[in-house]
Coordinates of N, CA and C in Angstrom, one line a residue:
Chain A
G1 N 26.0 173.3 12.3 CA 25.4 172.3 12.9 C 26.5 171.4 14.8
A2 N 26.5 170.6 15.4 CA 27.0 171.0 16.2 C 28.4 169.0 15.3
V3 N 29.8 169.9 15.6 CA 30.3 168.6 15.0 C 31.5 167.6 16.3
V4 N 32.2 166.6 15.9 CA 32.9 165.9 16.9 C 34.1 166.0 16.4
S5 N 35.2 166.0 16.7 CA 35.2 165.0 15.6 C 36.6 163.7 17.1
Q6 N 37.3 163.5 15.5 CA 38.5 162.2 16.6 C 39.3 162.8 16.1
H7 N 40.4 161.3 17.1 CA 42.2 161.9 16.5 C 42.8 161.1 17.2
P8 N 43.6 159.9 16.6 CA 43.5 159.8 14.4 C 42.7 159.2 14.6
S9 N 42.8 159.5 12.9 CA 41.5 158.9 12.2 C 42.5 157.5 12.0
W10 N 43.4 156.6 12.0 CA 44.3 155.5 11.4 C 44.5 155.8 13.0
V11 N 45.2 154.3 13.3 CA 46.6 154.2 13.9 C 46.7 152.6 13.8
I12 N 48.0 152.6 13.5 CA 48.7 151.2 12.9 C 49.6 151.1 14.9
C13 N 49.6 150.8 15.1 CA 50.3 149.6 16.5 C 50.9 148.4 16.9
K14 N 52.2 148.1 17.3 CA 52.2 147.0 18.1 C 51.5 146.2 19.0
S15 N 51.4 145.1 19.2 CA 50.7 144.6 20.2 C 52.0 144.7 20.6
G16 N 50.8 144.7 22.4 CA 51.3 144.9 23.4 C 51.4 146.3 24.6
T17 N 51.3 147.7 23.0 CA 51.2 148.6 23.4 C 50.1 148.8 23.3
S18 N 50.0 151.3 23.8 CA 48.6 151.3 24.5 C 48.3 152.3 23.5
V19 N 46.9 152.8 22.9 CA 46.5 153.3 22.4 C 45.4 154.1 23.0
K20 N 45.4 155.5 23.1 CA 44.6 156.6 23.4 C 44.0 158.1 22.3
I21 N 42.2 157.7 22.4 CA 42.1 158.2 20.9 C 41.6 159.4 21.6
E22 N 41.3 160.4 20.6 CA 40.2 161.6 21.5 C 39.1 161.8 21.1
C23 N 38.5 162.2 21.3 CA 36.9 162.7 20.7 C 36.2 164.1 21.8
R24 N 36.5 164.9 20.2 CA 36.0 166.6 20.9 C 34.9 167.1 20.2
S25 N 34.0 167.2 21.7 CA 32.4 168.7 21.1 C 33.2 169.4 20.3
L26 N 33.6 170.4 19.3 CA 33.7 171.6 18.4 C 32.9 172.6 18.9
D27 N 31.9 172.2 18.4 CA 31.0 173.9 19.3 C 29.9 173.3 20.2
F28 N 29.9 172.1 21.3 CA 29.4 171.8 22.4 C 29.6 171.5 23.2
Q29 N 29.1 171.5 24.1 CA 29.6 170.0 25.9 C 28.6 168.9 26.4
A30 N 29.6 168.2 25.9 CA 29.3 167.1 26.1 C 28.8 166.2 27.4
T31 N 28.1 165.9 28.3 CA 28.1 165.9 29.6 C 28.6 164.2 29.4
T32 N 27.7 164.0 28.3 CA 28.2 162.2 27.2 C 28.0 162.5 26.6
M33 N 29.0 161.2 26.6 CA 29.6 160.4 25.6 C 30.0 159.3 25.1
F34 N 29.3 159.0 23.8 CA 29.2 157.1 24.1 C 30.4 156.6 23.1
W35 N 30.7 155.1 23.1 CA 32.3 154.8 22.9 C 31.7 153.1 21.7
Y36 N 31.8 153.4 20.8 CA 31.1 153.0 19.6 C 32.7 151.6 19.2
R37 N 32.7 150.5 18.7 CA 33.1 150.0 18.5 C 32.8 149.3 17.3
Q38 N 33.4 149.0 15.9 CA 32.7 147.8 15.2 C 34.0 147.3 13.7
F39 N 33.4 146.1 14.3 CA 34.2 145.5 13.7 C 34.3 145.1 12.0
P40 N 34.7 145.0 10.9 CA 34.1 145.2 9.5 C 32.8 143.5 9.4
K41 N 31.7 144.9 8.6 CA 31.0 144.0 7.9 C 29.6 144.0 9.5
Q42 N 30.4 144.3 10.1 CA 29.2 144.0 11.5 C 28.8 145.8 11.6
S43 N 27.6 145.5 13.1 CA 27.3 146.7 13.3 C 27.8 147.5 14.2
L44 N 27.4 148.7 14.7 CA 28.1 149.5 16.3 C 27.5 149.5 17.4
M45 N 28.4 148.5 18.2 CA 28.6 147.7 19.3 C 28.5 149.0 20.8
L46 N 27.5 149.2 21.6 CA 28.0 149.7 22.0 C 29.4 149.5 23.1
M47 N 30.7 150.1 23.4 CA 31.6 149.3 24.9 C 30.9 150.1 26.2
A48 N 31.0 152.0 25.8 CA 30.6 151.8 27.1 C 30.5 153.5 27.3
T49 N 30.0 154.9 28.1 CA 30.4 155.8 28.5 C 30.3 155.9 29.1
S50 N 30.4 157.5 28.9 CA 31.7 158.0 29.4 C 30.8 159.5 29.8
N51 N 31.0 159.6 30.8 CA 30.6 160.7 32.2 C 31.6 161.7 32.2
E52 N 31.3 163.5 32.2 CA 32.1 163.6 32.0 C 31.9 164.4 33.9
G53 N 33.6 163.7 34.6 CA 33.8 164.3 36.0 C 33.6 163.0 37.0
S54 N 32.5 161.8 36.3 CA 32.7 160.7 36.7 C 32.7 159.0 36.2
K55 N 32.2 157.8 36.5 CA 33.8 157.1 36.1 C 32.5 156.2 34.5
A56 N 33.3 156.0 34.1 CA 32.3 155.4 32.8 C 31.8 154.6 33.2
T57 N 30.5 154.0 32.3 CA 29.7 153.0 32.9 C 30.1 152.0 31.3
Y58 N 30.4 151.0 31.3 CA 31.2 149.4 30.6 C 29.4 148.9 29.9
E59 N 29.9 148.4 28.6 CA 28.8 147.3 29.1 C 28.7 145.9 29.1
Q60 N 28.1 144.9 29.6 CA 28.6 143.9 29.8 C 29.9 143.8 28.9
G61 N 31.4 142.7 29.5 CA 31.6 142.3 27.8 C 32.8 143.1 28.2
V62 N 32.5 144.3 28.0 CA 34.3 145.1 28.0 C 35.6 144.8 29.2
E63 N 36.0 144.8 28.6 CA 36.8 144.8 29.9 C 37.3 146.6 30.5
K64 N 36.8 147.1 31.7 CA 37.7 148.9 31.6 C 38.6 148.9 32.3
D65 N 40.0 147.0 32.4 CA 40.6 148.0 32.4 C 41.6 148.2 31.9
K66 N 41.3 147.1 30.6 CA 41.5 147.6 29.0 C 41.3 148.4 28.2
F67 N 40.0 148.8 28.1 CA 39.9 150.3 27.7 C 39.3 151.5 28.6
L68 N 40.5 152.0 28.7 CA 40.0 153.6 29.9 C 39.8 154.3 28.7
I69 N 38.2 154.1 29.9 CA 37.5 156.0 29.0 C 38.2 157.2 30.3
N70 N 38.4 158.5 29.7 CA 38.8 158.9 30.5 C 38.0 160.6 29.9
H71 N 36.9 161.5 31.0 CA 36.3 162.0 30.5 C 36.5 163.7 31.0
A72 N 37.3 163.7 32.0 CA 37.9 165.3 32.4 C 37.4 166.2 32.3
S73 N 36.5 166.6 31.1 CA 35.9 168.1 30.6 C 34.6 168.2 29.6
L74 N 34.3 169.1 29.8 CA 32.8 168.8 28.9 C 33.0 168.9 27.5
T75 N 34.0 168.9 26.8 CA 34.6 169.0 25.4 C 35.1 167.8 24.2
L76 N 36.1 166.9 25.8 CA 36.5 165.8 25.6 C 36.4 164.9 26.2
S77 N 36.4 163.3 25.8 CA 36.5 162.4 25.5 C 37.8 161.0 25.6
T78 N 38.5 160.7 26.4 CA 38.9 159.7 25.6 C 39.4 158.9 26.3
L79 N 39.6 157.6 24.6 CA 39.8 156.3 25.1 C 41.3 155.4 24.9
T80 N 41.5 154.9 25.6 CA 43.3 154.3 25.8 C 42.9 153.1 25.4
V81 N 43.4 152.1 24.2 CA 43.3 150.8 24.3 C 44.5 150.0 24.9
T82 N 44.3 149.8 27.0 CA 46.2 149.6 26.6 C 46.2 148.1 25.7
S83 N 47.3 147.8 26.1 CA 47.9 146.5 25.8 C 47.5 145.8 24.7
A84 N 47.5 146.4 23.9 CA 46.5 145.8 22.3 C 46.8 144.8 21.6
H85 N 45.6 143.4 21.5 CA 45.9 142.6 20.2 C 45.9 142.8 19.5
P86 N 46.0 142.6 18.5 CA 45.1 141.9 17.6 C 43.5 141.4 17.1
E87 N 42.8 141.2 17.5 CA 41.2 141.0 18.7 C 41.1 142.3 18.2
D88 N 41.9 143.5 18.9 CA 41.5 144.6 19.1 C 41.2 145.5 17.6
S89 N 42.0 145.9 16.5 CA 42.0 146.2 15.9 C 40.4 145.8 15.3
S90 N 40.1 147.3 15.3 CA 38.2 147.3 14.5 C 38.9 149.0 14.6
F91 N 37.3 149.7 14.2 CA 36.8 151.1 14.3 C 35.7 151.6 15.3
Y92 N 36.4 152.6 15.9 CA 36.0 152.5 17.7 C 35.1 154.2 17.0
I93 N 34.0 154.1 17.0 CA 33.5 155.6 17.2 C 32.7 156.0 17.9
C94 N 33.1 157.4 18.5 CA 32.3 158.6 19.7 C 31.3 158.7 19.2
S95 N 30.3 158.8 19.6 CA 29.0 159.8 19.9 C 29.1 160.7 21.0
A96 N 28.3 161.9 20.7 CA 27.6 163.2 21.8 C 26.1 162.8 22.4
G97 N 26.0 161.8 21.0 CA 24.3 161.6 20.4 C 23.5 161.1 19.3
A98 N 22.5 160.6 18.9 CA 21.9 160.2 18.2 C 22.9 161.2 16.5
Q99 N 22.8 161.4 16.0 CA 22.9 163.3 15.9 C 24.2 163.3 15.7
Y100 N 25.2 163.2 17.1 CA 26.6 163.6 17.0 C 27.7 162.1 16.4
F101 N 27.9 162.0 15.8 CA 28.6 161.2 15.5 C 30.6 161.4 15.4
G102 N 32.0 160.5 15.7 CA 33.0 161.6 15.2 C 33.3 160.5 13.8
P103 N 34.3 160.6 13.5 CA 34.4 160.2 11.8 C 35.1 159.1 12.4
G104 N 35.6 158.7 13.6 CA 36.1 156.8 13.9 C 37.5 156.8 13.4
T105 N 37.6 156.1 14.8 CA 39.1 156.1 14.5 C 39.7 154.7 14.3
R106 N 40.7 154.6 13.4 CA 40.9 153.3 12.9 C 41.3 152.0 12.9
L107 N 41.9 151.0 13.9 CA 43.0 151.2 14.6 C 43.4 149.3 13.9
L108 N 44.4 148.8 13.9 CA 45.4 148.1 13.7 C 46.2 147.9 14.3
V109 N 46.6 146.7 14.8 CA 47.2 146.3 15.4 C 48.2 144.8 14.8
L110 N 49.3 145.0 15.0 CA 49.9 143.6 14.1 C 50.8 142.8 15.2
Chain B
G1 N 18.5 143.8 28.4 CA 18.9 145.1 27.4 C 17.4 145.2 26.5
E2 N 17.6 145.7 25.0 CA 17.1 146.6 24.3 C 17.8 145.6 23.5
N3 N 17.0 145.0 22.5 CA 17.6 144.1 21.5 C 17.3 143.6 19.7
V4 N 17.1 144.6 19.0 CA 16.9 144.5 17.6 C 17.5 144.4 16.8
E5 N 16.9 144.1 15.3 CA 17.0 142.9 15.1 C 16.1 143.8 13.2
Q6 N 17.0 143.4 12.3 CA 16.7 144.2 11.3 C 17.0 143.2 9.5
H7 N 16.2 143.5 9.1 CA 16.3 142.5 7.7 C 15.7 143.7 6.7
P8 N 16.1 143.0 5.2 CA 16.7 141.6 5.3 C 18.9 142.7 5.6
S9 N 19.8 141.4 5.3 CA 20.4 142.0 5.6 C 21.0 141.8 3.8
T10 N 21.2 141.5 3.4 CA 21.5 142.1 1.4 C 20.2 142.7 0.9
L11 N 20.2 144.1 0.0 CA 19.0 144.0 -0.5 C 19.8 144.5 -1.9
S12 N 19.2 144.1 -3.0 CA 19.9 144.4 -4.4 C 17.7 144.8 -4.8
V13 N 18.4 146.4 -5.2 CA 16.9 147.1 -6.1 C 17.5 147.6 -7.1
Q14 N 17.1 148.2 -8.5 CA 16.6 148.0 -9.2 C 16.9 149.9 -9.0
E15 N 17.7 151.1 -10.5 CA 17.3 152.2 -10.3 C 15.9 152.0 -11.2
G16 N 16.2 153.5 -9.6 CA 14.4 153.8 -9.4 C 13.0 153.6 -9.4
D17 N 13.6 152.0 -9.0 CA 12.9 151.1 -7.1 C 12.6 151.4 -6.5
S18 N 11.5 151.2 -6.0 CA 11.5 151.5 -4.1 C 12.6 149.6 -3.0
A19 N 13.0 150.6 -2.1 CA 14.0 149.4 -1.3 C 13.2 150.3 0.4
V20 N 12.4 148.8 0.7 CA 12.2 148.7 1.8 C 12.6 147.7 3.2
I21 N 13.9 148.8 4.4 CA 13.8 147.7 5.0 C 13.9 147.8 6.1
K22 N 13.7 146.4 6.8 CA 13.1 146.3 8.7 C 13.3 146.1 9.3
C23 N 12.7 146.7 10.9 CA 13.0 146.4 12.3 C 12.6 146.0 12.8
T24 N 13.3 145.1 14.1 CA 11.8 144.5 14.9 C 13.1 145.4 16.2
Y25 N 11.8 145.2 18.0 CA 13.0 146.5 18.7 C 12.1 144.8 20.6
S26 N 12.7 145.0 20.9 CA 11.8 143.5 22.2 C 11.5 145.2 23.2
D27 N 12.2 146.5 24.0 CA 11.8 146.8 25.1 C 10.7 148.4 24.6
S28 N 9.8 148.1 25.0 CA 7.9 148.6 24.9 C 8.6 150.1 25.5
A29 N 9.4 149.5 26.3 CA 10.2 151.8 26.1 C 10.6 151.9 25.8
S30 N 11.0 151.8 24.8 CA 12.3 152.4 23.3 C 10.9 153.6 22.6
N31 N 11.4 154.4 23.0 CA 10.6 156.1 22.4 C 11.1 156.2 21.1
Y32 N 12.5 156.1 20.6 CA 12.8 156.9 19.6 C 13.4 156.3 18.7
F33 N 13.6 156.2 17.2 CA 14.0 155.2 16.4 C 14.6 156.2 15.2
P34 N 16.1 156.1 15.0 CA 16.9 156.4 14.2 C 16.7 155.2 12.6
W35 N 17.6 156.1 12.3 CA 17.9 155.5 10.9 C 19.1 155.5 9.8
Y36 N 20.4 155.7 10.1 CA 21.5 156.2 10.1 C 22.1 154.8 8.1
K37 N 22.9 155.8 7.6 CA 24.0 155.6 5.9 C 25.2 155.1 7.0
Q38 N 25.9 154.7 6.1 CA 26.8 154.7 6.2 C 28.0 153.7 5.8
E39 N 28.4 154.8 5.1 CA 29.2 154.9 3.5 C 30.3 153.4 4.4
L40 N 30.9 153.3 3.5 CA 32.5 152.3 3.5 C 33.9 153.3 4.4
G41 N 33.4 153.0 6.0 CA 35.2 153.5 5.8 C 34.5 155.2 6.6
K42 N 33.1 155.0 6.7 CA 32.7 156.9 7.5 C 31.9 156.4 8.9
R43 N 31.6 157.4 8.6 CA 30.9 158.3 10.5 C 28.8 157.5 10.1
P44 N 28.6 156.6 10.9 CA 27.3 156.5 10.5 C 26.9 157.9 10.2
Q45 N 25.2 158.9 8.9 CA 24.4 159.3 9.0 C 23.0 159.3 9.2
L46 N 22.6 160.6 10.2 CA 21.2 160.0 10.3 C 20.8 160.5 9.2
I47 N 19.7 159.6 8.6 CA 19.0 160.8 7.4 C 17.5 160.6 8.0
I48 N 16.8 159.8 8.8 CA 15.2 160.1 9.2 C 15.5 159.9 10.6
D49 N 14.6 159.0 11.5 CA 14.2 159.3 12.2 C 12.3 159.7 12.6
I50 N 12.4 158.8 13.4 CA 11.0 159.0 13.9 C 11.1 158.9 15.5
R51 N 10.4 159.9 16.2 CA 9.5 159.1 17.8 C 8.5 158.4 17.8
S52 N 8.5 158.1 18.7 CA 7.1 156.6 19.6 C 5.5 157.0 19.7
N53 N 5.7 158.9 19.8 CA 4.0 159.8 19.4 C 3.7 159.3 17.9
V54 N 4.5 158.9 17.1 CA 4.4 158.8 15.1 C 3.6 157.8 14.9
G55 N 3.6 157.4 13.8 CA 3.1 157.0 12.7 C 4.3 157.4 12.0
E56 N 4.4 157.1 11.2 CA 5.2 158.1 10.1 C 5.5 159.9 9.9
K57 N 6.6 159.2 9.6 CA 7.5 160.6 9.4 C 7.6 160.0 7.3
K58 N 8.3 160.8 6.7 CA 8.4 161.4 5.1 C 9.6 162.2 5.0
D59 N 10.6 162.6 5.0 CA 11.5 162.7 3.8 C 11.5 163.5 2.7
Q60 N 10.9 163.7 2.2 CA 11.6 163.8 0.0 C 11.7 162.1 -0.6
R61 N 12.3 161.7 -0.5 CA 12.3 160.1 -1.1 C 12.4 158.9 0.0
I62 N 12.6 159.2 1.6 CA 12.9 158.7 2.7 C 11.2 159.4 3.2
A63 N 10.4 157.6 4.0 CA 9.8 157.5 4.9 C 10.4 156.8 6.1
V64 N 9.5 156.7 7.2 CA 10.3 155.3 8.1 C 8.5 155.7 8.7
T65 N 8.2 154.2 8.4 CA 6.3 154.7 9.5 C 6.9 153.4 11.3
L66 N 6.3 153.4 12.2 CA 6.6 152.6 13.6 C 4.9 151.7 14.1
N67 N 5.3 151.0 14.5 CA 3.9 150.4 15.1 C 4.3 149.6 16.5
K68 N 4.0 150.3 16.9 CA 5.1 150.1 18.7 C 3.5 149.0 18.8
T69 N 2.3 148.3 18.9 CA 2.1 147.8 19.0 C 2.9 146.5 18.4
A70 N 3.5 146.5 17.4 CA 4.2 144.9 17.3 C 5.4 145.3 16.9
K71 N 5.7 146.7 17.6 CA 7.3 146.7 17.7 C 8.4 146.5 16.8
H72 N 7.9 146.8 15.5 CA 8.3 147.1 14.8 C 8.6 148.6 13.4
F73 N 8.9 148.5 12.6 CA 9.6 149.9 12.4 C 10.7 149.2 10.7
S74 N 9.5 150.2 10.2 CA 10.9 150.4 8.7 C 11.2 151.9 7.7
L75 N 11.7 151.4 7.1 CA 12.9 152.2 6.0 C 12.1 152.2 4.8
H76 N 11.2 153.0 4.0 CA 11.2 153.4 3.4 C 11.9 153.8 1.7
I77 N 12.7 153.4 0.4 CA 13.2 154.9 0.0 C 12.5 154.3 -1.4
T78 N 12.5 155.0 -2.2 CA 11.5 155.9 -3.2 C 12.2 156.4 -3.9
E79 N 11.8 155.7 -5.4 CA 13.5 156.5 -7.0 C 14.3 156.2 -5.9
T80 N 15.0 154.1 -6.2 CA 16.1 155.4 -5.5 C 17.8 155.3 -6.4
Q81 N 18.3 155.9 -6.3 CA 19.4 156.0 -7.3 C 20.5 155.5 -6.3
P82 N 22.5 155.6 -7.7 CA 22.6 154.3 -7.0 C 23.6 155.7 -6.1
E83 N 23.7 156.2 -6.0 CA 24.4 157.0 -4.6 C 23.4 156.9 -2.5
D84 N 23.1 155.7 -3.4 CA 22.0 155.8 -1.9 C 22.3 154.6 -1.9
S85 N 23.3 153.5 -3.0 CA 24.3 152.1 -2.0 C 24.9 152.5 -1.0
A86 N 25.0 151.7 0.0 CA 25.6 151.9 1.4 C 24.8 151.0 2.0
V87 N 25.5 151.2 3.8 CA 25.2 149.9 4.7 C 24.0 151.1 5.5
Y88 N 23.1 150.4 5.7 CA 22.0 151.5 6.8 C 21.3 150.4 7.6
F89 N 21.5 151.2 8.1 CA 21.6 150.5 10.6 C 20.3 151.6 10.8
C90 N 19.1 150.1 11.3 CA 17.8 151.5 12.5 C 18.6 151.0 13.7
A91 N 18.3 152.0 14.5 CA 19.2 152.0 16.3 C 17.4 152.3 16.7
A92 N 17.4 152.1 18.3 CA 16.8 152.5 19.3 C 17.0 152.8 20.2
S93 N 16.1 153.6 20.9 CA 16.4 154.2 22.6 C 15.6 154.5 23.1
K94 N 15.6 154.7 25.0 CA 15.3 155.6 25.1 C 15.5 156.7 26.4
S95 N 15.0 157.0 26.2 CA 16.2 158.6 27.1 C 14.9 159.4 26.8
S96 N 15.8 159.5 28.5 CA 14.4 160.8 29.5 C 14.9 162.3 29.3
S97 N 13.5 163.4 29.1 CA 13.8 164.5 27.9 C 15.7 164.6 28.2
G98 N 16.1 165.8 27.5 CA 17.6 166.3 27.8 C 18.5 165.7 28.2
S99 N 19.0 164.6 28.1 CA 20.1 163.1 28.3 C 20.0 163.1 26.9
A100 N 21.7 163.1 26.4 CA 22.5 161.7 25.5 C 21.5 160.4 25.2
R101 N 20.5 160.6 24.1 CA 20.6 159.2 24.2 C 21.5 157.7 23.8
Q102 N 21.8 157.2 23.9 CA 21.9 156.1 23.6 C 21.3 155.0 23.1
L103 N 22.6 153.9 21.9 CA 21.8 153.5 20.7 C 22.5 152.0 21.2
T104 N 20.8 151.5 20.4 CA 21.0 150.0 20.5 C 20.6 149.8 19.0
F105 N 21.5 149.6 18.0 CA 22.0 148.8 16.7 C 21.4 148.6 16.2
G106 N 20.4 147.5 14.8 CA 20.1 146.6 13.6 C 21.9 146.4 14.0
S107 N 21.3 144.6 12.8 CA 22.7 144.0 12.4 C 23.1 145.0 10.8
G108 N 21.8 145.8 10.4 CA 22.7 146.6 9.5 C 21.6 146.4 8.0
T109 N 21.6 146.3 6.7 CA 21.2 146.2 6.1 C 22.1 146.9 4.5
Q110 N 22.8 146.0 3.7 CA 23.8 146.5 2.8 C 23.1 146.5 1.4
L111 N 22.8 147.6 0.9 CA 21.8 148.7 -0.2 C 22.6 148.5 -1.0
T112 N 22.4 147.7 -1.8 CA 22.7 148.4 -4.0 C 21.1 148.0 -4.6
V113 N 22.2 149.8 -5.4 CA 21.2 149.7 -6.5 C 21.6 149.5 -7.4
L114 N 21.2 148.8 -9.2 CA 22.2 148.8 -9.8 C 21.3 149.8 -10.6
P115 N 23.0 150.0 -11.8 CA 22.2 151.4 -12.9 C 21.0 150.5 -13.5

């Protein structure tokens, strides 16, 4: 079946630094990739929708200049958390559709 | 936009009993309703889904029902086992054919199956 991978699986960084998360579709092409964020004991909240070759669409309240999304190819979408702060600590999950979720990236900002 | 409400937030059942989780949605255009099981630190796992042209779907011990008029859908797990313990999420989506589905998730239900 279709597989979505994410890298890294976890990352610890200092406040003010930037972190890049990669999401790859391993055996299929994904025109669209969804990025979700999940805080502890909470639901998945859609942050943005990335579309190959065009600008991402951000949900209300999500800063597009802070969460940079690039979808340069049909198999790779990246989310960069710029100038990360402790409140950005969360579980970030990409998805290429209802059945295809990445394993998630746990970000801890110190 | 779509709003999905899920109840209960926690549910404890004895092994072998049934568990029912309920969700309501607000957007009558939603036409796809998946259910996910998420274990701690893992990705959501699709366990069953239902489309708006169907009222009920069953897969072994798991079943989902949909009432379009009332805009609610439910997950039923029979003969629960300790390994069913996890957080369950409902979701709703409206999507035209061929495009990837953007999901709105419910708030989740922590199911605990007591041995």
